[in-house]
Amino acid sequence: LTRRGIPSEKVRVVPTPLSDSGYTPGDSNMGRQLAGADRFVLYVGRLHREKGVAHLLDAFVRLPANAHLVFAGPDGGMLADLRQRTEALHLSERVRFLGPVAEDEKRALLAASACLALPSFHEAQGLTILEAWAQSRPVIATRVGALAELVVDGKNGLLVPYGDVRGLAKALVRLWNNEDAGQRMGRQGRLAAEGYRLDRLAPEL
């Protein structure tokens, strides 16, 4: 807005709040059942090219053989390509496509996940980041749009450049191999998520 000539003193950003239900603890047992794995990397959102889902799949190849990847969300035009790529990489036993999930299922998946990965080309805010933090989970996001303002690299998650598959893989391996660091970032994320409750943001709006 300021680049378009609007004085900065006239600009105020009020983020989208996370609903109270988003802070309800997810059922980790349900999440593991849905994922078909005890520990897994999670993506939540549309399966669309601009979401970087193909990059996530390519980066996931570099994780240990005991790692699993779960995609939860509607097809945005990439599902067929992702399935084909999964088979070509011989990852069919380790990658699961759940399609759209209910809110309680999403919370369950987040609560059980090792981390949330959101390698998008652009995000206006990235509400899924808040949903993961509300479940005390760390996040891996791209350094684009509001994601670069939400996530504090190394504190409540990790930031990587968009399209940097090697960097994304490195971040995934870092959290997969260091559960203590993931737990610590998740706790910091939970603290950050408290600032996005409706009763705190509504007065600002």
Coordinates of N, CA and C in Angstrom, one line a residue:
L1 N 0.8 -1.2 0.0 CA 0.0 0.0 0.0 C 0.9 1.3 0.0
T2 N 1.9 1.2 0.8 CA 2.8 2.4 0.8 C 3.5 2.6 -0.5
R3 N 3.8 1.5 -1.2 CA 4.5 1.6 -2.5 C 3.5 2.3 -3.5
R4 N 2.2 2.1 -3.3 CA 1.2 2.7 -4.1 C 0.9 4.2 -3.7
G5 N 1.6 4.7 -2.8 CA 1.4 6.1 -2.4 C 0.6 6.4 -1.3
I6 N 0.1 5.4 -0.6 CA -0.7 5.6 0.6 C 0.2 5.9 1.8
P7 N 0.0 7.0 2.6 CA 0.9 7.3 3.7 C 0.9 6.1 4.7
S8 N 2.0 5.8 5.2 CA 2.1 4.6 6.2 C 1.3 4.8 7.4
E9 N 1.1 6.1 7.8 CA 0.3 6.4 9.1 C -1.2 6.1 8.9
K10 N -1.6 5.9 7.6 CA -3.0 5.6 7.3 C -3.2 4.1 7.1
V11 N -2.1 3.3 7.3 CA -2.2 1.9 7.1 C -2.2 1.1 8.4
R12 N -3.1 0.3 8.7 CA -3.1 -0.5 9.9 C -3.5 -2.0 9.5
V13 N -2.7 -2.9 9.9 CA -3.0 -4.3 9.5 C -3.6 -5.0 10.7
V14 N -4.7 -5.6 10.5 CA -5.4 -6.4 11.6 C -5.5 -7.8 11.0
P15 N -4.8 -8.8 11.6 CA -4.8 -10.1 11.0 C -6.1 -10.8 11.2
T16 N -6.3 -11.8 10.4 CA -7.5 -12.7 10.6 C -7.3 -13.5 11.8
P17 N -8.3 -13.5 12.7 CA -8.2 -14.3 14.0 C -8.4 -15.8 13.7
L18 N -7.9 -16.6 14.7 CA -8.2 -18.0 14.7 C -9.4 -18.2 15.6
S19 N -10.4 -19.0 15.1 CA -11.6 -19.2 15.9 C -11.3 -20.0 17.2
D20 N -12.1 -19.8 18.2 CA -11.8 -20.5 19.5 C -11.7 -22.0 19.4
S21 N -12.5 -22.6 18.4 CA -12.4 -24.0 18.3 C -11.0 -24.5 17.8
G22 N -10.3 -23.6 17.1 CA -9.0 -23.9 16.6 C -8.0 -24.2 17.8
Y23 N -8.3 -23.7 19.0 CA -7.4 -23.9 20.1 C -7.8 -25.2 20.9
T24 N -8.8 -25.8 20.5 CA -9.2 -27.1 21.2 C -8.2 -28.2 20.9
P25 N -7.6 -28.8 21.9 CA -6.6 -29.8 21.6 C -7.1 -30.9 20.7
G26 N -6.3 -31.2 19.6 CA -6.7 -32.3 18.7 C -6.4 -33.7 19.3
D27 N -7.1 -34.7 18.8 CA -7.0 -36.1 19.3 C -5.8 -36.7 18.5
S28 N -4.7 -36.8 19.1 CA -3.5 -37.3 18.4 C -3.7 -38.8 18.0
N29 N -4.4 -39.6 18.7 CA -4.6 -40.9 18.3 C -5.4 -41.0 17.0
M30 N -6.5 -40.1 16.9 CA -7.2 -40.0 15.7 C -6.3 -39.6 14.5
G31 N -5.5 -38.6 14.8 CA -4.6 -38.1 13.8 C -3.6 -39.2 13.3
R32 N -3.1 -40.0 14.1 CA -2.2 -41.1 13.7 C -3.0 -42.2 12.9
Q33 N -4.2 -42.4 13.3 CA -5.0 -43.4 12.5 C -5.3 -42.8 11.1
L34 N -5.7 -41.6 11.0 CA -6.0 -41.0 9.7 C -4.7 -41.0 8.8
A35 N -3.6 -40.7 9.5 CA -2.3 -40.6 8.7 C -1.8 -42.0 8.4
G36 N -2.2 -43.0 9.1 CA -1.7 -44.4 8.9 C -0.2 -44.5 9.3
A37 N 0.2 -43.6 10.2 CA 1.6 -43.6 10.7 C 1.7 -42.9 12.1
D38 N 2.7 -43.3 12.8 CA 2.9 -42.8 14.2 C 3.5 -41.4 14.1
R39 N 4.3 -41.1 13.1 CA 4.9 -39.8 13.0 C 5.0 -39.4 11.5
F40 N 4.6 -38.2 11.2 CA 4.5 -37.8 9.8 C 4.6 -36.3 9.6
V41 N 5.0 -35.9 8.4 CA 5.0 -34.5 8.0 C 3.6 -34.2 7.4
L42 N 3.0 -33.0 7.7 CA 1.7 -32.7 7.3 C 1.6 -31.5 6.4
Y43 N 0.8 -31.6 5.3 CA 0.5 -30.4 4.5 C -1.1 -30.3 4.6
V44 N -1.6 -29.1 4.8 CA -3.0 -28.8 4.9 C -3.3 -27.7 3.9
G45 N -4.2 -27.9 3.0 CA -4.6 -26.9 2.0 C -4.9 -27.5 0.7
R46 N -5.2 -26.6 -0.3 CA -5.5 -27.0 -1.6 C -4.3 -27.6 -2.3
L47 N -4.5 -28.7 -3.1 CA -3.4 -29.2 -3.8 C -3.3 -28.5 -5.2
H48 N -2.6 -27.3 -5.1 CA -2.5 -26.4 -6.2 C -1.1 -26.1 -6.4
R49 N -0.7 -25.8 -7.7 CA 0.7 -25.6 -8.0 C 1.3 -24.4 -7.2
E50 N 0.5 -23.3 -7.0 CA 1.1 -22.2 -6.3 C 1.3 -22.5 -4.8
K51 N 0.8 -23.6 -4.3 CA 1.0 -24.0 -2.9 C 2.4 -24.7 -2.7
G52 N 3.1 -25.0 -3.8 CA 4.4 -25.6 -3.7 C 4.3 -27.1 -3.3
V53 N 3.2 -27.8 -3.6 CA 3.1 -29.2 -3.1 C 4.0 -30.1 -3.9
A54 N 4.3 -29.8 -5.1 CA 5.3 -30.6 -5.9 C 6.7 -30.5 -5.3
H55 N 7.0 -29.3 -4.8 CA 8.3 -29.1 -4.2 C 8.4 -29.9 -2.9
L56 N 7.3 -29.9 -2.1 CA 7.2 -30.7 -0.9 C 7.5 -32.2 -1.1
L57 N 6.8 -32.7 -2.1 CA 7.0 -34.1 -2.4 C 8.5 -34.4 -2.8
D58 N 9.0 -33.6 -3.7 CA 10.4 -33.8 -4.1 C 11.4 -33.6 -2.9
A59 N 11.1 -32.7 -2.0 CA 12.0 -32.6 -0.8 C 11.8 -33.7 0.1
F60 N 10.6 -34.3 0.2 CA 10.4 -35.4 1.2 C 11.2 -36.6 0.8
V61 N 11.6 -36.8 -0.4 CA 12.4 -37.9 -0.8 C 13.7 -38.0 0.0
R62 N 14.2 -36.9 0.5 CA 15.4 -36.9 1.2 C 15.3 -37.3 2.7
L63 N 14.1 -37.5 3.1 CA 13.9 -37.9 4.5 C 14.1 -39.4 4.7
P64 N 14.4 -39.8 6.0 CA 14.6 -41.2 6.2 C 13.5 -42.1 5.8
A65 N 13.8 -43.4 5.7 CA 12.8 -44.3 5.2 C 11.6 -44.5 6.1
N66 N 11.7 -44.1 7.4 CA 10.6 -44.2 8.3 C 9.7 -43.0 8.3
A67 N 10.0 -42.0 7.5 CA 9.2 -40.8 7.5 C 8.0 -41.0 6.6
H68 N 6.9 -40.4 6.9 CA 5.7 -40.4 6.2 C 5.2 -38.9 5.9
L69 N 4.5 -38.8 4.8 CA 4.0 -37.5 4.4 C 2.5 -37.6 4.1
V70 N 1.7 -36.6 4.7 CA 0.2 -36.6 4.5 C -0.2 -35.3 3.9
F71 N -1.0 -35.4 2.9 CA -1.6 -34.3 2.2 C -3.1 -34.3 2.6
A72 N -3.6 -33.2 3.2 CA -5.0 -33.1 3.6 C -5.6 -31.8 3.0
G73 N -6.5 -32.0 2.1 CA -7.1 -30.8 1.5 C -7.7 -31.2 0.1
P74 N -8.5 -30.3 -0.5 CA -9.2 -30.6 -1.8 C -8.2 -30.5 -2.9
D75 N -8.5 -31.2 -4.0 CA -7.7 -31.1 -5.2 C -7.9 -29.7 -5.9
G76 N -6.7 -29.1 -6.1 CA -6.7 -27.8 -6.8 C -6.1 -28.0 -8.2
G77 N -6.1 -29.2 -8.7 CA -5.5 -29.5 -10.0 C -4.2 -30.2 -10.0
M78 N -3.7 -30.6 -8.8 CA -2.4 -31.2 -8.8 C -2.5 -32.7 -8.3
L79 N -3.6 -33.1 -7.9 CA -3.7 -34.5 -7.3 C -3.2 -35.6 -8.2
A80 N -3.7 -35.6 -9.4 CA -3.2 -36.6 -10.4 C -1.7 -36.6 -10.6
D81 N -1.2 -35.4 -10.7 CA 0.3 -35.3 -10.9 C 1.0 -35.8 -9.7
L82 N 0.5 -35.4 -8.5 CA 1.2 -35.8 -7.3 C 1.2 -37.3 -7.1
R83 N 0.0 -37.9 -7.4 CA -0.1 -39.4 -7.3 C 0.9 -40.1 -8.3
Q84 N 1.0 -39.6 -9.5 CA 1.9 -40.1 -10.5 C 3.3 -40.0 -10.0
R85 N 3.6 -38.8 -9.5 CA 5.0 -38.6 -9.1 C 5.3 -39.4 -7.8
T86 N 4.4 -39.6 -7.0 CA 4.6 -40.5 -5.8 C 4.9 -41.9 -6.2
E87 N 4.2 -42.4 -7.2 CA 4.5 -43.8 -7.7 C 5.8 -43.9 -8.4
A88 N 6.2 -42.8 -9.1 CA 7.4 -42.8 -9.8 C 8.6 -42.8 -8.9
L89 N 8.4 -42.2 -7.7 CA 9.5 -42.1 -6.7 C 9.4 -43.3 -5.7
H90 N 8.5 -44.2 -6.0 CA 8.3 -45.4 -5.1 C 8.0 -45.0 -3.7
L91 N 7.1 -44.0 -3.5 CA 6.8 -43.5 -2.2 C 5.3 -43.8 -1.8
S92 N 4.7 -44.7 -2.6 CA 3.3 -44.9 -2.3 C 3.0 -45.5 -0.9
E93 N 3.9 -46.2 -0.3 CA 3.7 -46.7 1.0 C 3.9 -45.6 2.1
R94 N 4.4 -44.5 1.7 CA 4.8 -43.5 2.7 C 4.1 -42.2 2.5
V95 N 3.3 -42.0 1.5 CA 2.6 -40.8 1.2 C 1.1 -41.1 1.1
R96 N 0.3 -40.3 1.8 CA -1.1 -40.5 1.8 C -1.9 -39.2 1.5
F97 N -2.9 -39.3 0.6 CA -3.7 -38.2 0.2 C -5.1 -38.4 0.8
L98 N -5.5 -37.5 1.7 CA -6.7 -37.7 2.5 C -7.9 -36.9 1.9
G99 N -7.6 -36.0 1.0 CA -8.7 -35.1 0.5 C -9.2 -34.2 1.6
P100 N -10.3 -33.5 1.4 CA -10.8 -32.6 2.4 C -11.1 -33.3 3.7
V101 N -10.8 -32.7 4.8 CA -11.0 -33.3 6.2 C -11.9 -32.3 7.0
A102 N -12.6 -32.9 8.0 CA -13.4 -32.1 8.9 C -12.5 -31.4 9.9
E103 N -13.0 -30.4 10.5 CA -12.2 -29.5 11.4 C -11.6 -30.3 12.6
D104 N -12.4 -31.3 13.1 CA -11.8 -32.1 14.2 C -10.7 -33.0 13.7
E105 N -10.8 -33.5 12.5 CA -9.8 -34.3 11.9 C -8.6 -33.5 11.6
K106 N -8.8 -32.3 11.1 CA -7.6 -31.4 10.9 C -6.8 -31.1 12.2
R107 N -7.5 -30.8 13.2 CA -6.9 -30.6 14.5 C -6.1 -31.9 15.0
A108 N -6.8 -33.0 14.8 CA -6.1 -34.3 15.1 C -4.8 -34.5 14.4
L109 N -4.9 -34.3 13.1 CA -3.7 -34.5 12.2 C -2.6 -33.5 12.6
L110 N -2.9 -32.3 12.9 CA -1.9 -31.3 13.3 C -1.3 -31.7 14.7
A111 N -2.2 -32.1 15.6 CA -1.6 -32.5 16.9 C -0.7 -33.7 16.9
A112 N -0.9 -34.6 15.9 CA -0.1 -35.8 15.8 C 1.2 -35.6 14.9
S113 N 1.2 -34.5 14.1 CA 2.2 -34.4 13.1 C 3.6 -34.0 13.7
A114 N 4.6 -34.3 13.0 CA 6.0 -33.9 13.4 C 6.1 -32.4 13.1
C115 N 5.5 -31.9 12.0 CA 5.5 -30.5 11.7 C 4.5 -30.3 10.6
L116 N 4.1 -29.0 10.4 CA 3.3 -28.6 9.2 C 4.3 -28.0 8.2
A117 N 4.1 -28.4 7.0 CA 4.9 -27.8 5.9 C 4.0 -27.0 5.0
L118 N 4.3 -25.7 4.7 CA 3.5 -24.9 3.9 C 4.4 -24.1 2.9
P119 N 4.8 -24.8 1.8 CA 5.8 -24.2 0.9 C 5.2 -23.4 -0.2
S120 N 4.3 -22.5 0.1 CA 3.5 -21.7 -0.9 C 4.3 -20.7 -1.6
F121 N 3.8 -20.4 -2.8 CA 4.3 -19.3 -3.6 C 3.9 -17.9 -3.0
H122 N 2.7 -17.9 -2.5 CA 2.2 -16.7 -1.9 C 1.1 -17.1 -0.8
E123 N 1.0 -16.3 0.3 CA 0.0 -16.5 1.3 C -0.4 -15.1 1.8
A124 N -1.7 -14.8 1.7 CA -2.1 -13.5 2.3 C -1.9 -13.5 3.8
Q125 N -2.1 -14.6 4.4 CA -1.8 -14.7 5.9 C -1.3 -16.0 6.2
G126 N -2.0 -17.1 5.8 CA -1.5 -18.4 6.2 C -2.2 -18.9 7.5
L127 N -3.5 -19.0 7.5 CA -4.2 -19.3 8.7 C -3.8 -20.7 9.2
T128 N -3.4 -21.6 8.3 CA -3.0 -22.9 8.7 C -1.8 -22.9 9.7
I129 N -1.0 -21.9 9.5 CA 0.2 -21.7 10.4 C -0.3 -21.5 11.8
L130 N -1.4 -20.7 12.0 CA -1.9 -20.4 13.3 C -2.6 -21.7 13.9
E131 N -3.2 -22.5 13.0 CA -3.9 -23.7 13.4 C -2.8 -24.7 13.9
A132 N -1.7 -24.8 13.2 CA -0.6 -25.7 13.7 C -0.1 -25.2 15.0
W133 N 0.2 -23.9 15.2 CA 0.7 -23.4 16.4 C -0.3 -23.6 17.6
A134 N -1.6 -23.5 17.3 CA -2.6 -23.7 18.3 C -2.5 -25.1 18.9
Q135 N -2.0 -26.0 18.1 CA -1.8 -27.4 18.5 C -0.3 -27.7 18.9
S136 N 0.4 -26.6 19.1 CA 1.8 -26.6 19.6 C 2.8 -27.4 18.7
R137 N 2.5 -27.2 17.4 CA 3.4 -27.9 16.4 C 4.2 -26.9 15.7
P138 N 5.5 -27.2 15.3 CA 6.3 -26.3 14.6 C 5.9 -26.3 13.1
V139 N 6.4 -25.3 12.4 CA 6.0 -25.1 11.0 C 7.2 -24.9 10.1
I140 N 7.1 -25.3 8.9 CA 8.1 -24.9 7.9 C 7.4 -24.2 6.8
A141 N 7.8 -23.0 6.5 CA 7.1 -22.1 5.5 C 8.1 -21.5 4.6
T142 N 7.6 -20.9 3.5 CA 8.4 -20.2 2.6 C 8.5 -18.7 3.0
R143 N 9.6 -18.1 2.6 CA 9.8 -16.7 3.0 C 9.1 -15.8 2.0
V144 N 7.8 -15.9 2.0 CA 7.0 -15.1 1.1 C 5.8 -14.4 1.8
G145 N 5.3 -13.3 1.3 CA 4.1 -12.7 1.8 C 4.1 -12.6 3.3
A146 N 2.9 -12.9 3.9 CA 2.8 -12.7 5.3 C 3.5 -13.8 6.1
L147 N 3.8 -14.9 5.4 CA 4.5 -16.0 6.1 C 5.8 -15.6 6.7
A148 N 6.5 -14.7 6.0 CA 7.8 -14.2 6.4 C 7.6 -13.3 7.6
E149 N 6.4 -12.7 7.8 CA 6.1 -11.9 9.0 C 5.6 -12.7 10.1
L150 N 4.9 -13.8 9.9 CA 4.3 -14.6 10.9 C 5.4 -15.4 11.6
V151 N 6.2 -16.1 10.8 CA 7.1 -17.1 11.3 C 8.5 -16.4 11.7
V152 N 8.9 -16.7 12.9 CA 10.3 -16.2 13.3 C 11.2 -17.4 13.1
D153 N 12.1 -17.3 12.1 CA 12.9 -18.4 11.7 C 13.8 -18.9 12.9
G154 N 13.7 -20.2 13.2 CA 14.5 -20.8 14.3 C 13.8 -20.7 15.6
K155 N 12.7 -19.9 15.8 CA 12.1 -19.7 17.1 C 10.8 -20.5 17.1
N156 N 9.8 -20.2 16.2 CA 8.6 -21.0 16.2 C 8.4 -21.8 14.9
G157 N 9.4 -21.8 14.1 CA 9.4 -22.6 12.9 C 10.6 -22.3 12.0
L158 N 10.6 -22.7 10.8 CA 11.7 -22.5 9.9 C 11.2 -21.9 8.6
L159 N 12.0 -21.0 8.0 CA 11.7 -20.4 6.8 C 12.7 -20.7 5.7
V160 N 12.2 -21.0 4.5 CA 13.0 -21.3 3.4 C 12.5 -20.5 2.2
P161 N 13.4 -20.3 1.2 CA 13.0 -19.6 0.0 C 12.0 -20.4 -0.8
Y162 N 11.0 -19.8 -1.5 CA 10.1 -20.5 -2.3 C 10.8 -21.2 -3.5
G163 N 10.5 -22.4 -3.7 CA 11.1 -23.2 -4.8 C 12.5 -23.8 -4.5
D164 N 13.0 -23.6 -3.3 CA 14.3 -24.1 -3.0 C 14.1 -25.5 -2.4
V165 N 14.0 -26.5 -3.2 CA 13.7 -27.9 -2.8 C 14.8 -28.4 -1.8
R166 N 16.0 -28.1 -2.1 CA 17.1 -28.5 -1.3 C 17.0 -27.9 0.1
G167 N 16.7 -26.6 0.2 CA 16.5 -25.9 1.5 C 15.3 -26.4 2.2
L168 N 14.2 -26.7 1.5 CA 13.1 -27.3 2.1 C 13.4 -28.7 2.7
A169 N 14.1 -29.5 2.0 CA 14.5 -30.8 2.4 C 15.4 -30.7 3.7
K170 N 16.3 -29.7 3.7 CA 17.2 -29.6 4.8 C 16.4 -29.2 6.1
A171 N 15.3 -28.3 5.9 CA 14.5 -27.9 7.0 C 13.7 -29.1 7.5
L172 N 13.1 -29.9 6.6 CA 12.4 -31.1 7.0 C 13.2 -32.1 7.8
V173 N 14.5 -32.3 7.3 CA 15.4 -33.3 8.0 C 15.7 -32.7 9.3
R174 N 15.9 -31.4 9.4 CA 16.3 -30.8 10.7 C 15.2 -31.1 11.8
L175 N 14.0 -30.9 11.4 CA 12.9 -31.1 12.4 C 12.6 -32.6 12.6
W176 N 12.8 -33.4 11.6 CA 12.5 -34.8 11.7 C 13.5 -35.4 12.6
N177 N 14.8 -35.0 12.5 CA 15.8 -35.7 13.3 C 16.0 -35.0 14.7
N178 N 15.3 -33.9 15.0 CA 15.5 -33.3 16.3 C 14.1 -32.9 16.8
E179 N 13.5 -33.9 17.5 CA 12.2 -33.8 18.0 C 12.2 -32.7 19.1
D180 N 13.3 -32.6 19.9 CA 13.3 -31.6 21.0 C 13.2 -30.2 20.4
A181 N 13.9 -29.9 19.3 CA 13.8 -28.6 18.7 C 12.4 -28.4 18.2
G182 N 11.8 -29.4 17.6 CA 10.4 -29.2 17.1 C 9.5 -28.9 18.2
Q183 N 9.6 -29.6 19.4 CA 8.8 -29.4 20.5 C 8.9 -28.0 21.0
R184 N 10.2 -27.5 21.1 CA 10.5 -26.2 21.6 C 9.9 -25.1 20.6
M185 N 10.0 -25.3 19.3 CA 9.4 -24.4 18.4 C 7.9 -24.4 18.5
G186 N 7.3 -25.6 18.7 CA 5.9 -25.7 18.8 C 5.4 -25.0 20.0
R187 N 6.1 -25.0 21.1 CA 5.7 -24.3 22.3 C 5.7 -22.8 22.1
Q188 N 6.8 -22.3 21.4 CA 6.8 -20.9 21.0 C 5.7 -20.5 20.1
G189 N 5.4 -21.4 19.2 CA 4.3 -21.2 18.3 C 3.0 -21.0 19.0
R190 N 2.8 -21.9 20.0 CA 1.5 -21.8 20.8 C 1.4 -20.4 21.5
L191 N 2.5 -19.9 22.0 CA 2.5 -18.6 22.6 C 2.2 -17.5 21.6
A192 N 2.7 -17.7 20.4 CA 2.4 -16.7 19.3 C 1.0 -16.8 18.9
A193 N 0.4 -18.0 18.9 CA -1.0 -18.1 18.5 C -2.0 -17.4 19.4
E194 N -1.6 -17.3 20.7 CA -2.5 -16.6 21.6 C -2.8 -15.2 21.2
G195 N -1.9 -14.6 20.4 CA -2.1 -13.2 20.0 C -3.1 -13.1 18.9
Y196 N -3.6 -14.2 18.4 CA -4.6 -14.2 17.3 C -5.9 -14.7 17.7
R197 N -6.2 -14.7 19.0 CA -7.6 -15.0 19.4 C -8.5 -13.9 19.0
L198 N -9.8 -14.3 18.8 CA -10.8 -13.4 18.3 C -11.0 -12.3 19.4
D199 N -11.0 -12.6 20.7 CA -11.3 -11.6 21.7 C -10.2 -10.6 21.8
R200 N -9.0 -10.9 21.2 CA -7.9 -9.9 21.2 C -7.9 -9.1 20.0
L201 N -8.3 -9.7 18.8 CA -8.3 -8.9 17.6 C -9.5 -8.2 17.2
A202 N -10.7 -8.7 17.7 CA -11.9 -8.0 17.4 C -11.9 -6.5 17.9
P203 N -11.4 -6.2 19.1 CA -11.4 -4.8 19.5 C -10.5 -3.9 18.5
E204 N -9.4 -4.5 18.0 CA -8.6 -3.8 17.1 C -9.3 -3.5 15.8
L205 N -10.1 -4.5 15.3 CA -10.9 -4.3 14.1 C -12.0 -3.2 14.3

